[in-house]
Amino acid sequence: MKVMHKVFYVTLILSLSYLQGCRKGFLDTVPDNITTLEDVFNSRAMSEQWLARIYSAVPDPWQTPYTTQWDGMTDDMDYTWISLAMNNGALVPDNTAGYWQGYYQAIRYAAIFLANIDKNKEILNQSNGAQIIKQYKGEARFLRAYYYFQLMKIYGPVVLMGEEAGDVNTPYQLPRNTWSECVDYVISEIEKAKLDLPDSHTDPTLTGRIDKGIAMAVQSQVLLYDASPLFNGNQELNDFRNFDGKQLINNQYDANKWKKAADAAKAVIDLNRWSLYKVSDADPFRAAFLSVRDLYWNGWQTEGIFLRSANAINDGGAGWSRHCAPRNANGTAWNGMGVFQELVDKYRMANGKDIYDPTSGYKETGFAAAATTYYAANTSNMYVGREPRFYAHITFTGSPIPVIAQSGQSIVEFFYTGNSGKRGAARDWPKTGYTARKNLHPSTNFATSSFVNRPAMLIRLAEIYLNYAEALNEFQPGNPNILVYLNAVRERAGLQPLAAGLSQSEMREQIHLERRLELSFEQHRYFDVRRWKKANTSSDKQGGPLFGMNMDKGSAINDPSFYQRTVAVTRAQWSRKNYFWPAPQSEIDRNKMLVQFPGY
């Protein structure tokens, strides 16, 4: 083996990260004297750590705002402390290498694992050694396909590297594969992986390990994307071609892609392994509120399909929870994950009606005379009588503190002089007058570092229901199953079921809205508006001015000067190039056959 290869493997071994949720011993420290590829795959412990390193690239949806930043590039959320290149028009090929290099590195690790794990005699000598290796190969093959899909979501059609890992002598002057070729490869690889994966894992120490159900759920995602307008009959990207003229996005619409997506989602549902998490209460509104609030710490066991045990929900106190919590939480909270008015206004009234429906009962002015469980007396009428998810997902002025509060504090105040307002901190305040409340456990106490750790749900059953409803509505509008599964999500959230009779376009808007609300802050919105080709529409605009309350005004909870729709941030106008990130310039320089996405 060449010296440089030895250096590569030593570096890799020293940097091996861990995978939570594996059996005891899976993450043991690597002996310093293991330096070669042969050594790695003669040792069960080291082979398993190599597999763990492949797992470590699985994205963490709650590792935000510094790593997983997709929601901060949408009309849902602003990150007070960060200026993102996509938002200010500064995204260029020189600053987009992270995801590209990270996922391709994980893809290469998987290829090396698949090529060498059969040599591991220590595993093969176990009574069930052949079965262990078969399962491990299924996991690695799935993860390789999954990382290709992550690249495709970000960069569009990418380069498929083939089965071999290659080395420094391998020629890598390769063009992009077409989107359809990428989809076909990912689906076929997951199919192969499913042959080697267990149906499920019953051992709780294996939470997060890949099984057939997870593989099928990811296939549902891939096929839904493939059927969507961005990739299915998109004439707008006819100029996205390789140097030889090969077109990379199919411009011919295929309705059957929606059927494939619907069938894939239904296949997951028909496994009957998961159910929507629900809490019982004599008060139906309270039952719905607790169901959608507690889902993230109690419901993952019944609703969670693809789980990530290691995540940044708390991250030692510096993760999602601390970034979202208001400043009057007990201990230090950073109070800056600002939610835009555009999302706030999408949450319906408790009667299910849009706030702009004149019969909804919504009031833009005035204040509540009495307190409830969900808001204080004198709270703006803007926040009165809303659907249960609004109170579970959004922290607003007058809402109860979502975590353990400082002594003497009970409600959140975002107005200028309020306990979490602009006057009290240099930068730890939301520009919009709202923060995210979703997935903040009420017993979180920053002062005592008390957190409730739980897996993050990358895919859950509600998403699969919405995948199915969306695909079925496009392929077979009027099919009664559309309402069955859409209404299941709505009713869990405390909304009355939609009645039959909506047109296909009306149903499409209801499904799109349901995805936005049900999956808010779960890193879907950025990709959804693009695959739907709605990013430049008035209702879903991703550029220009975005609104909130007036953070420079207000000295009391009932001060009308605060409750004025005010431009919170102004982002660069939408451009067609924003559908995808540019390939990194370093890759363009190395691979002379790699074309850049038009516009960069």
Coordinates of C-alpha atoms in Angstrom, one line a residue:
M1 CA 0.0 0.0 0.0
K2 CA 1.3 3.4 -0.9
V3 CA 2.5 5.7 2.0
M4 CA -0.2 8.3 1.1
H5 CA -2.8 5.7 1.5
K6 CA -1.5 4.8 4.9
V7 CA -1.7 8.4 5.9
F8 CA -5.3 8.6 4.6
Y9 CA -6.3 5.6 6.7
V10 CA -4.6 6.8 9.8
T11 CA -6.2 10.2 9.4
L12 CA -9.6 8.5 8.9
I13 CA -9.2 6.3 11.9
L14 CA -8.3 9.2 14.2
S15 CA -11.3 11.2 13.0
L16 CA -13.9 8.4 13.2
S17 CA -17.0 9.9 14.7
Y18 CA -19.6 7.9 16.6
L19 CA -23.0 6.7 15.8
Q20 CA -25.5 6.7 18.7
G21 CA -28.0 3.9 19.2
C22 CA -25.7 1.0 18.3
R23 CA -24.9 -2.0 20.4
K24 CA -22.4 -1.6 23.3
G25 CA -18.9 -1.8 22.0
F26 CA -19.8 -0.5 18.5
L27 CA -18.1 2.8 19.3
D28 CA -15.0 1.6 21.1
T29 CA -11.8 3.6 20.8
V30 CA -9.6 2.7 17.8
P31 CA -6.2 1.2 18.7
D32 CA -3.4 3.5 17.6
N33 CA -1.5 0.8 15.9
I34 CA -4.2 0.0 13.3
T35 CA -3.0 1.9 10.2
T36 CA -3.8 -0.1 7.1
L37 CA -6.9 -1.0 5.2
E38 CA -6.2 -4.7 5.8
D39 CA -6.0 -4.1 9.6
V40 CA -9.3 -2.2 9.6
F41 CA -11.1 -5.1 7.9
N42 CA -9.5 -7.8 9.9
S43 CA -10.9 -6.3 13.1
R44 CA -14.6 -6.4 13.9
A45 CA -14.4 -3.4 16.1
M46 CA -12.6 -1.3 13.5
S47 CA -14.9 -2.5 10.7
E48 CA -17.9 -1.4 12.8
Q49 CA -16.3 1.9 13.5
W50 CA -15.9 2.4 9.8
L51 CA -19.5 1.7 9.3
A52 CA -20.3 4.2 12.1
R53 CA -18.3 6.8 10.3
I54 CA -20.5 6.2 7.2
Y55 CA -23.6 6.8 9.4
S56 CA -22.2 10.0 10.9
A57 CA -23.0 11.9 7.6
V58 CA -26.8 11.4 8.1
P59 CA -28.0 15.0 8.5
D60 CA -29.3 16.2 11.8
P61 CA -32.5 18.3 11.2
W62 CA -32.1 20.1 14.5
Q63 CA -28.4 21.0 14.1
T64 CA -29.3 24.6 13.3
P65 CA -28.6 27.4 12.8
Y66 CA -24.9 26.7 12.2
T67 CA -24.9 23.4 10.3
T68 CA -28.4 22.5 9.1
Q69 CA -29.6 25.8 7.7
W70 CA -32.3 25.0 5.2
D71 CA -35.2 26.5 7.1
G72 CA -33.2 29.8 7.5
M73 CA -33.2 30.1 3.7
T74 CA -37.0 30.1 3.5
D75 CA -40.0 32.3 4.2
D76 CA -40.5 30.4 7.5
M77 CA -37.5 31.5 9.6
D78 CA -34.6 33.9 10.1
Y79 CA -31.4 33.3 12.0
T80 CA -30.5 36.4 14.0
W81 CA -26.8 35.7 14.1
I82 CA -26.1 34.5 10.5
S83 CA -26.2 36.0 7.1
L84 CA -26.7 33.2 4.6
A85 CA -25.4 33.4 1.1
M86 CA -28.6 32.1 -0.5
N87 CA -30.5 34.9 1.2
N88 CA -28.3 37.8 0.2
G89 CA -27.5 36.7 -3.3
A90 CA -23.9 35.9 -2.5
L91 CA -24.0 32.2 -3.1
V92 CA -21.1 31.5 -5.5
P93 CA -19.2 28.3 -6.4
D94 CA -16.3 29.2 -4.1
N95 CA -18.5 28.8 -0.9
T96 CA -20.5 25.7 -1.5
A97 CA -18.1 22.8 -1.0
G98 CA -19.2 21.6 2.4
Y99 CA -22.1 19.4 1.5
W100 CA -20.6 18.2 -1.8
Q101 CA -17.3 17.1 -0.2
G102 CA -18.9 15.7 2.9
Y103 CA -21.4 13.5 1.1
Y104 CA -19.0 12.3 -1.5
Q105 CA -16.5 11.4 1.2
A106 CA -19.2 9.3 2.9
I107 CA -20.1 7.7 -0.4
R108 CA -16.4 6.8 -0.8
Y109 CA -16.2 5.3 2.7
A110 CA -19.3 3.2 1.9
A111 CA -17.7 1.9 -1.3
I112 CA -14.5 0.9 0.6
F113 CA -16.6 -0.8 3.2
L114 CA -18.6 -2.8 0.6
A115 CA -15.5 -3.8 -1.2
N116 CA -13.7 -5.1 2.0
I117 CA -16.1 -6.2 4.7
D118 CA -16.4 -9.7 3.3
K119 CA -12.7 -10.2 4.2
N120 CA -13.4 -9.8 7.9
K121 CA -12.7 -13.3 9.3
E122 CA -13.4 -12.2 12.9
I123 CA -17.0 -11.5 12.0
L124 CA -17.3 -14.5 9.7
N125 CA -16.1 -16.8 12.5
Q126 CA -19.1 -15.8 14.6
S127 CA -22.1 -18.2 14.5
N128 CA -24.1 -15.7 12.6
G129 CA -21.2 -14.0 11.0
A130 CA -22.4 -14.2 7.4
Q131 CA -25.7 -12.7 8.4
I132 CA -24.0 -9.8 10.2
I133 CA -21.9 -9.0 7.2
K134 CA -24.9 -9.2 5.0
Q135 CA -26.8 -6.7 7.2
Y136 CA -23.8 -4.4 7.4
K137 CA -23.5 -4.4 3.6
G138 CA -27.2 -3.6 3.3
E139 CA -26.7 -0.6 5.7
A140 CA -23.7 0.7 3.8
R141 CA -25.3 0.3 0.4
F142 CA -28.4 2.1 1.6
L143 CA -26.4 5.0 3.1
R144 CA -24.4 5.4 -0.1
A145 CA -27.7 5.8 -2.1
Y146 CA -29.2 8.1 0.6
Y147 CA -26.2 10.4 0.4
Y148 CA -26.5 10.6 -3.4
F149 CA -30.1 11.7 -2.9
Q150 CA -29.0 14.4 -0.4
L151 CA -26.6 15.7 -3.0
M152 CA -29.3 15.6 -5.7
K153 CA -31.6 17.7 -3.6
I154 CA -29.0 20.4 -3.1
Y155 CA -27.0 20.3 -6.4
G156 CA -29.4 18.6 -8.9
P157 CA -28.1 15.9 -11.2
V158 CA -24.7 14.8 -9.9
V159 CA -21.8 12.5 -10.8
L160 CA -22.4 8.8 -10.0
M161 CA -19.0 7.4 -9.0
G162 CA -19.8 3.7 -9.7
E163 CA -19.3 0.7 -7.5
E164 CA -15.5 0.9 -7.0
A165 CA -14.0 3.3 -4.4
G166 CA -11.1 4.1 -6.7
D167 CA -7.8 5.5 -5.6
V168 CA -5.4 8.3 -6.6
N169 CA -4.8 6.6 -9.9
T170 CA -8.5 6.4 -10.9
P171 CA -9.5 8.9 -13.6
Y172 CA -12.3 11.0 -12.3
Q173 CA -13.0 13.2 -15.4
L174 CA -16.7 12.4 -15.3
P175 CA -19.8 14.3 -16.4
R176 CA -22.9 14.7 -14.4
N177 CA -25.4 12.0 -14.8
T178 CA -28.9 13.0 -15.8
W179 CA -31.5 13.4 -13.0
S180 CA -33.3 10.3 -14.2
E181 CA -30.1 8.3 -14.2
C182 CA -29.5 9.5 -10.6
V183 CA -33.0 8.5 -9.5
D184 CA -32.8 5.1 -11.2
Y185 CA -29.5 4.4 -9.5
V186 CA -30.6 5.5 -6.1
I187 CA -33.8 3.5 -6.3
S188 CA -32.1 0.4 -7.6
E189 CA -29.4 0.6 -4.9
I190 CA -32.0 0.8 -2.2
E191 CA -33.7 -2.2 -3.7
K192 CA -30.5 -4.1 -3.5
A193 CA -29.9 -2.9 0.1
K194 CA -33.4 -4.1 1.1
L195 CA -32.5 -7.7 0.3
D196 CA -29.8 -7.5 3.0
L197 CA -31.6 -5.4 5.6
P198 CA -33.7 -6.8 8.5
D199 CA -37.4 -6.0 8.4
S200 CA -37.1 -4.0 11.6
H201 CA -34.9 -3.7 14.7
T202 CA -36.6 -4.6 18.0
D203 CA -33.6 -4.0 20.2
P204 CA -33.9 -0.4 21.5
T205 CA -30.1 -0.1 21.4
L206 CA -30.2 -0.3 17.6
T207 CA -32.4 2.8 17.3
G208 CA -31.4 4.6 14.1
R209 CA -29.9 1.6 12.4
I210 CA -31.3 1.1 8.9
D211 CA -34.0 -1.5 8.2
K212 CA -36.3 -2.2 5.3
G213 CA -39.0 0.3 6.6
I214 CA -36.5 3.2 6.6
A215 CA -35.3 2.2 3.1
M216 CA -38.9 2.2 1.8
A217 CA -39.6 5.6 3.4
V218 CA -36.6 7.1 1.6
Q219 CA -37.8 5.6 -1.7
S220 CA -41.1 7.4 -1.1
Q221 CA -39.2 10.7 -0.8
V222 CA -37.0 10.1 -3.9
L223 CA -40.0 9.2 -6.1
L224 CA -42.0 12.1 -4.8
Y225 CA -39.2 14.5 -5.8
D226 CA -38.8 12.8 -9.2
A227 CA -42.5 13.3 -9.9
S228 CA -42.5 16.9 -8.9
P229 CA -42.6 19.8 -11.4
L230 CA -38.9 20.8 -11.0
F231 CA -37.9 17.4 -12.3
N232 CA -40.8 16.2 -14.3
G233 CA -41.4 17.9 -17.6
N234 CA -39.5 21.1 -16.7
Q235 CA -39.0 23.2 -19.8
E236 CA -37.4 26.0 -17.8
L237 CA -34.1 24.1 -17.4
N238 CA -33.6 23.0 -21.0
D239 CA -30.2 24.7 -21.0
F240 CA -28.9 22.6 -18.1
R241 CA -26.8 20.3 -20.3
N242 CA -23.4 18.5 -20.2
F243 CA -20.7 19.7 -22.6
D244 CA -21.7 17.1 -25.1
G245 CA -25.3 18.5 -25.2
K246 CA -26.9 15.8 -23.0
Q247 CA -29.9 17.3 -21.3
L248 CA -29.8 16.8 -17.5
I249 CA -33.4 17.5 -16.5
N250 CA -36.2 15.7 -18.3
N251 CA -38.5 18.2 -20.1
Q252 CA -41.2 15.6 -20.9
Y253 CA -43.9 15.2 -18.3
D254 CA -44.7 11.6 -17.2
A255 CA -47.8 11.3 -15.1
N256 CA -46.9 7.8 -14.2
K257 CA -44.1 9.1 -11.9
W258 CA -46.9 10.3 -9.6
K259 CA -48.3 6.8 -9.5
K260 CA -44.9 5.4 -8.6
A261 CA -44.6 7.9 -5.8
A262 CA -48.1 7.2 -4.5
D263 CA -47.4 3.4 -4.6
A264 CA -44.2 3.8 -2.7
A265 CA -45.8 5.9 0.1
K266 CA -48.7 3.4 0.4
A267 CA -46.3 0.5 0.6
V268 CA -44.8 2.2 3.7
I269 CA -48.2 2.8 5.2
D270 CA -49.2 -0.8 4.5
L271 CA -46.4 -2.1 6.7
N272 CA -48.6 -1.1 9.6
R273 CA -45.5 -0.6 11.8
W274 CA -46.3 3.0 12.8
S275 CA -49.2 5.2 13.9
L276 CA -49.8 8.9 14.3
Y277 CA -49.0 9.9 17.9
K278 CA -52.1 11.0 19.8
V279 CA -52.8 12.1 23.4
S280 CA -56.2 11.6 25.0
D281 CA -57.9 14.4 26.9
A282 CA -61.5 15.3 27.8
D283 CA -61.0 18.6 26.0
P284 CA -60.5 17.9 22.2
F285 CA -58.5 21.1 21.7
R286 CA -56.2 20.2 24.6
A287 CA -55.8 16.6 23.2
A288 CA -54.8 18.0 19.8
F289 CA -52.4 20.5 21.4
L290 CA -50.6 17.8 23.5
S291 CA -50.5 15.5 20.5
V292 CA -48.7 17.9 18.3
R293 CA -46.5 19.3 21.1
D294 CA -45.4 16.1 22.8
L295 CA -44.9 14.2 19.5
Y296 CA -41.2 15.1 19.4
W297 CA -40.3 13.6 22.8
N298 CA -43.0 10.9 23.3
G299 CA -44.3 10.2 19.8
W300 CA -41.1 9.1 18.1
Q301 CA -41.6 5.5 19.3
T302 CA -44.9 5.2 17.5
E303 CA -44.6 7.7 14.6
G304 CA -40.9 7.9 13.9
I305 CA -39.6 5.9 11.0
F306 CA -36.1 7.2 10.2
L307 CA -34.5 8.3 13.5
R308 CA -31.2 9.9 14.4
S309 CA -30.2 9.2 18.0
A310 CA -27.3 11.6 18.1
N311 CA -28.7 15.1 17.4
A312 CA -28.5 18.7 18.4
I313 CA -32.0 19.2 19.9
N314 CA -30.1 20.1 23.1
D315 CA -26.5 19.6 22.2
G316 CA -25.2 20.1 25.8
G317 CA -27.4 23.2 26.1
A318 CA -26.2 24.9 22.9
G319 CA -28.4 23.4 20.3
W320 CA -31.9 24.1 18.9
S321 CA -33.5 24.5 22.3
R322 CA -31.3 27.3 23.5
H323 CA -31.3 29.1 20.2
C324 CA -35.1 29.2 20.2
A325 CA -35.9 29.8 23.8
P326 CA -36.7 33.4 24.9
R327 CA -34.3 35.3 27.1
N328 CA -36.4 35.1 30.2
A329 CA -35.9 31.3 30.3
N330 CA -34.0 30.1 33.4
G331 CA -30.4 30.3 32.5
T332 CA -28.9 31.6 29.3
A333 CA -31.1 31.4 26.2
W334 CA -30.3 33.0 22.8
N335 CA -33.8 33.9 21.6
G336 CA -33.1 34.4 17.9
M337 CA -34.7 31.8 15.7
G338 CA -37.2 34.3 14.3
V339 CA -40.4 33.1 12.6
F340 CA -41.7 35.2 9.8
Q341 CA -45.2 36.6 9.8
E342 CA -45.7 34.8 6.5
L343 CA -45.7 31.5 8.4
V344 CA -47.6 32.8 11.4
D345 CA -50.4 33.9 9.1
K346 CA -50.7 30.5 7.6
Y347 CA -51.8 28.8 10.8
R348 CA -55.6 28.6 10.7
M349 CA -58.2 29.5 13.2
A350 CA -59.5 26.8 15.6
N351 CA -62.5 26.5 13.3
G352 CA -60.2 25.5 10.5
K353 CA -60.7 28.7 8.5
D354 CA -58.0 30.9 7.0
I355 CA -57.4 34.1 8.9
Y356 CA -58.3 36.1 5.7
D357 CA -61.7 34.4 5.5
P358 CA -64.2 37.1 6.7
T359 CA -66.2 34.4 8.6
S360 CA -63.1 33.0 10.5
G361 CA -63.4 35.3 13.6
Y362 CA -59.8 36.5 13.2
K363 CA -59.1 40.0 14.6
E364 CA -56.1 42.1 13.7
T365 CA -56.7 44.6 16.5
G366 CA -57.6 44.6 20.1
F367 CA -56.6 42.4 23.0
A368 CA -57.8 39.4 24.9
A369 CA -59.8 40.2 28.1
A370 CA -58.9 37.0 29.9
A371 CA -56.0 34.6 30.0
T372 CA -56.1 31.0 28.9
T373 CA -53.7 28.1 29.1
Y374 CA -52.2 29.3 25.8
Y375 CA -51.8 33.0 26.3
A376 CA -52.0 35.8 28.9
A377 CA -54.7 38.4 29.4
N378 CA -54.1 41.4 27.1
T379 CA -52.5 39.2 24.4
S380 CA -53.2 40.6 20.9
N381 CA -56.3 39.2 19.3
M382 CA -54.1 38.2 16.4
Y383 CA -53.1 35.2 18.5
V384 CA -56.5 34.4 19.9
G385 CA -58.6 31.4 18.7
R386 CA -55.9 29.8 16.5
E387 CA -55.5 26.2 15.8
P388 CA -53.6 23.9 18.3
R389 CA -50.5 23.7 16.2
F390 CA -50.0 27.4 16.4
Y391 CA -49.7 27.3 20.1
A392 CA -47.4 24.3 19.9
H393 CA -45.1 25.7 17.2
I394 CA -44.9 29.4 17.7
T395 CA -43.7 31.6 20.7
F396 CA -45.4 35.0 20.5
T397 CA -45.8 37.9 22.8
G398 CA -48.2 36.8 25.6
S399 CA -47.5 33.1 25.2
P400 CA -46.3 31.1 28.2
I401 CA -42.5 30.6 28.4
P402 CA -41.9 27.3 26.6
V403 CA -39.2 26.1 29.0
I404 CA -38.4 26.6 32.7
A405 CA -38.7 30.3 33.4
Q406 CA -36.6 32.7 35.4
S407 CA -38.1 33.4 38.8
G408 CA -41.0 35.8 38.6
Q409 CA -41.5 35.3 34.9
S410 CA -44.5 33.6 33.3
I411 CA -45.0 35.0 29.7
V412 CA -42.8 36.0 26.8
E413 CA -42.6 39.7 25.8
F414 CA -41.0 40.5 22.4
F415 CA -42.0 44.2 22.3
Y416 CA -39.1 46.6 22.5
T417 CA -38.9 46.9 26.3
G418 CA -40.1 43.4 27.0
N419 CA -38.3 40.6 28.8
S420 CA -37.1 39.1 25.5
G421 CA -37.3 42.3 23.4
K422 CA -34.7 44.3 21.5
R423 CA -33.7 46.7 24.2
G424 CA -32.4 44.1 26.6
A425 CA -29.7 42.5 24.4
A426 CA -27.3 43.5 21.6
R427 CA -28.3 40.7 19.3
D428 CA -30.2 37.9 21.1
W429 CA -33.7 38.9 19.9
P430 CA -35.7 37.7 16.9
K431 CA -36.0 40.2 14.1
T432 CA -39.6 39.1 13.6
G433 CA -41.2 39.2 17.1
Y434 CA -41.6 35.5 17.1
T435 CA -39.5 32.4 17.8
A436 CA -39.9 28.8 17.1
R437 CA -41.5 26.8 19.9
K438 CA -41.7 23.4 18.3
N439 CA -39.6 20.6 19.9
L440 CA -38.8 22.6 23.0
H441 CA -39.5 20.4 26.0
P442 CA -41.2 22.3 28.8
S443 CA -38.9 20.9 31.5
T444 CA -35.8 22.2 29.8
N445 CA -33.8 24.2 32.3
F446 CA -30.7 25.9 31.0
A447 CA -29.5 27.0 34.4
T448 CA -29.3 23.4 35.6
S449 CA -28.5 21.9 32.2
S450 CA -31.6 19.7 32.5
F451 CA -32.6 18.4 29.1
V452 CA -34.8 15.6 27.8
N453 CA -32.8 13.8 25.2
R454 CA -34.6 11.9 22.4
P455 CA -34.1 10.8 18.9
A456 CA -34.7 13.2 16.0
M457 CA -37.2 12.1 13.4
L458 CA -35.9 12.5 9.9
I459 CA -39.0 10.8 8.5
R460 CA -42.2 10.2 10.4
L461 CA -45.5 8.7 9.4
A462 CA -47.3 12.1 9.0
E463 CA -44.9 12.9 6.2
I464 CA -45.6 9.6 4.5
Y465 CA -49.3 10.3 4.7
L466 CA -48.8 13.7 3.1
N467 CA -46.5 12.2 0.4
Y468 CA -49.2 9.7 -0.4
A469 CA -52.0 12.4 -0.5
E470 CA -49.9 14.7 -2.7
A471 CA -48.9 12.0 -5.2
L472 CA -52.4 10.5 -5.4
N473 CA -53.9 13.9 -6.0
E474 CA -51.7 14.5 -9.0
F475 CA -52.1 11.0 -10.5
Q476 CA -55.8 10.3 -9.6
P477 CA -57.6 13.4 -8.4
G478 CA -60.8 12.6 -6.6
N479 CA -59.5 9.3 -5.2
P480 CA -61.1 9.1 -1.7
N481 CA -57.8 8.0 -0.1
I482 CA -56.5 11.6 -0.6
L483 CA -58.8 12.9 2.0
V484 CA -58.4 9.8 4.2
Y485 CA -54.8 10.5 4.8
L486 CA -54.8 14.3 4.6
N487 CA -57.6 14.4 7.1
A488 CA -55.8 12.0 9.4
V489 CA -53.0 14.6 9.8
R490 CA -55.5 17.5 10.1
E491 CA -57.7 15.8 12.7
R492 CA -54.7 14.8 14.8
A493 CA -53.9 18.6 14.8
G494 CA -57.4 19.4 16.0
L495 CA -58.9 20.5 12.6
Q496 CA -62.2 19.4 11.2
P497 CA -61.9 17.1 8.2
L498 CA -62.1 18.5 4.7
A499 CA -65.2 17.4 2.8
A500 CA -65.1 15.9 -0.6
G501 CA -65.7 18.1 -3.6
L502 CA -62.5 20.1 -3.8
S503 CA -60.9 20.5 -7.3
Q504 CA -57.5 19.1 -7.9
S505 CA -55.9 22.5 -7.6
E506 CA -57.8 23.3 -4.4
M507 CA -56.7 20.0 -3.0
R508 CA -53.1 20.6 -4.1
E509 CA -53.1 23.9 -2.1
Q510 CA -54.5 22.2 1.0
I511 CA -51.8 19.5 0.8
H512 CA -49.0 22.1 0.3
L513 CA -50.3 24.1 3.2
E514 CA -50.5 21.0 5.4
R515 CA -46.9 20.1 4.6
R516 CA -45.8 23.6 5.5
L517 CA -47.5 23.6 8.9
E518 CA -47.2 20.0 9.9
L519 CA -43.5 19.8 8.9
S520 CA -42.5 23.3 9.9
F521 CA -38.9 23.7 11.0
E522 CA -38.1 20.1 10.0
Q523 CA -36.0 21.1 7.0
H524 CA -38.6 20.4 4.3
R525 CA -39.8 23.9 3.2
Y526 CA -36.6 24.9 1.4
F527 CA -36.8 21.8 -0.9
D528 CA -40.6 21.7 -1.2
V529 CA -41.0 25.2 -2.7
R530 CA -38.3 24.4 -5.2
R531 CA -39.6 21.0 -6.3
W532 CA -43.1 22.6 -6.6
K533 CA -41.7 25.5 -8.6
K534 CA -43.5 27.9 -6.3
A535 CA -40.5 29.9 -5.0
N536 CA -41.3 32.9 -7.1
T537 CA -45.1 33.0 -6.5
S538 CA -46.8 35.6 -4.4
S539 CA -48.0 33.1 -1.8
D540 CA -44.6 31.3 -1.4
K541 CA -42.0 33.9 -2.4
Q542 CA -38.5 33.2 -1.3
G543 CA -37.0 36.6 -2.0
G544 CA -37.8 40.3 -1.3
P545 CA -39.2 41.7 1.9
L546 CA -40.4 39.3 4.7
F547 CA -42.4 40.5 7.7
G548 CA -42.8 40.4 11.4
M549 CA -43.9 42.7 14.2
N550 CA -42.2 46.1 14.9
M551 CA -39.3 45.2 17.2
D552 CA -38.5 48.9 17.7
K553 CA -41.8 49.7 19.4
G554 CA -43.8 48.7 22.4
S555 CA -43.6 49.2 26.1
A556 CA -46.4 46.8 27.2
I557 CA -48.1 43.6 26.1
N558 CA -51.1 45.7 24.9
D559 CA -49.2 48.4 23.2
P560 CA -50.6 48.6 19.6
S561 CA -47.4 50.1 18.2
F562 CA -45.6 46.7 18.5
Y563 CA -48.3 44.9 16.6
Q564 CA -47.6 46.5 13.2
R565 CA -46.6 44.3 10.2
T566 CA -43.1 45.5 9.6
V567 CA -40.4 44.4 7.1
A568 CA -38.1 42.3 9.3
V569 CA -35.5 41.4 6.6
T570 CA -35.2 42.0 2.9
R571 CA -33.7 39.2 0.9
A572 CA -32.3 39.0 -2.6
Q573 CA -35.0 38.6 -5.2
W574 CA -35.6 35.0 -6.4
S575 CA -33.4 34.0 -9.3
R576 CA -33.7 30.8 -11.4
K577 CA -30.2 29.8 -10.3
N578 CA -31.5 29.4 -6.8
Y579 CA -33.2 26.1 -7.6
F580 CA -29.8 24.4 -7.0
W581 CA -26.5 25.3 -5.3
P582 CA -23.5 25.7 -7.7
A583 CA -21.0 22.8 -7.8
P584 CA -17.9 23.9 -5.9
Q585 CA -15.4 25.7 -8.0
S586 CA -12.6 23.4 -6.7
E587 CA -14.5 20.5 -8.3
I588 CA -15.1 22.4 -11.6
D589 CA -11.3 23.1 -11.7
R590 CA -10.4 19.4 -11.1
N591 CA -13.1 17.7 -13.2
K592 CA -13.1 19.4 -16.6
M593 CA -16.3 17.5 -17.6
L594 CA -18.3 18.8 -14.7
V595 CA -20.7 21.5 -15.9
Q596 CA -21.9 24.3 -13.7
F597 CA -25.6 24.9 -13.0
P598 CA -26.6 27.8 -15.3
G599 CA -26.5 31.2 -13.7
Y600 CA -23.3 30.7 -11.6

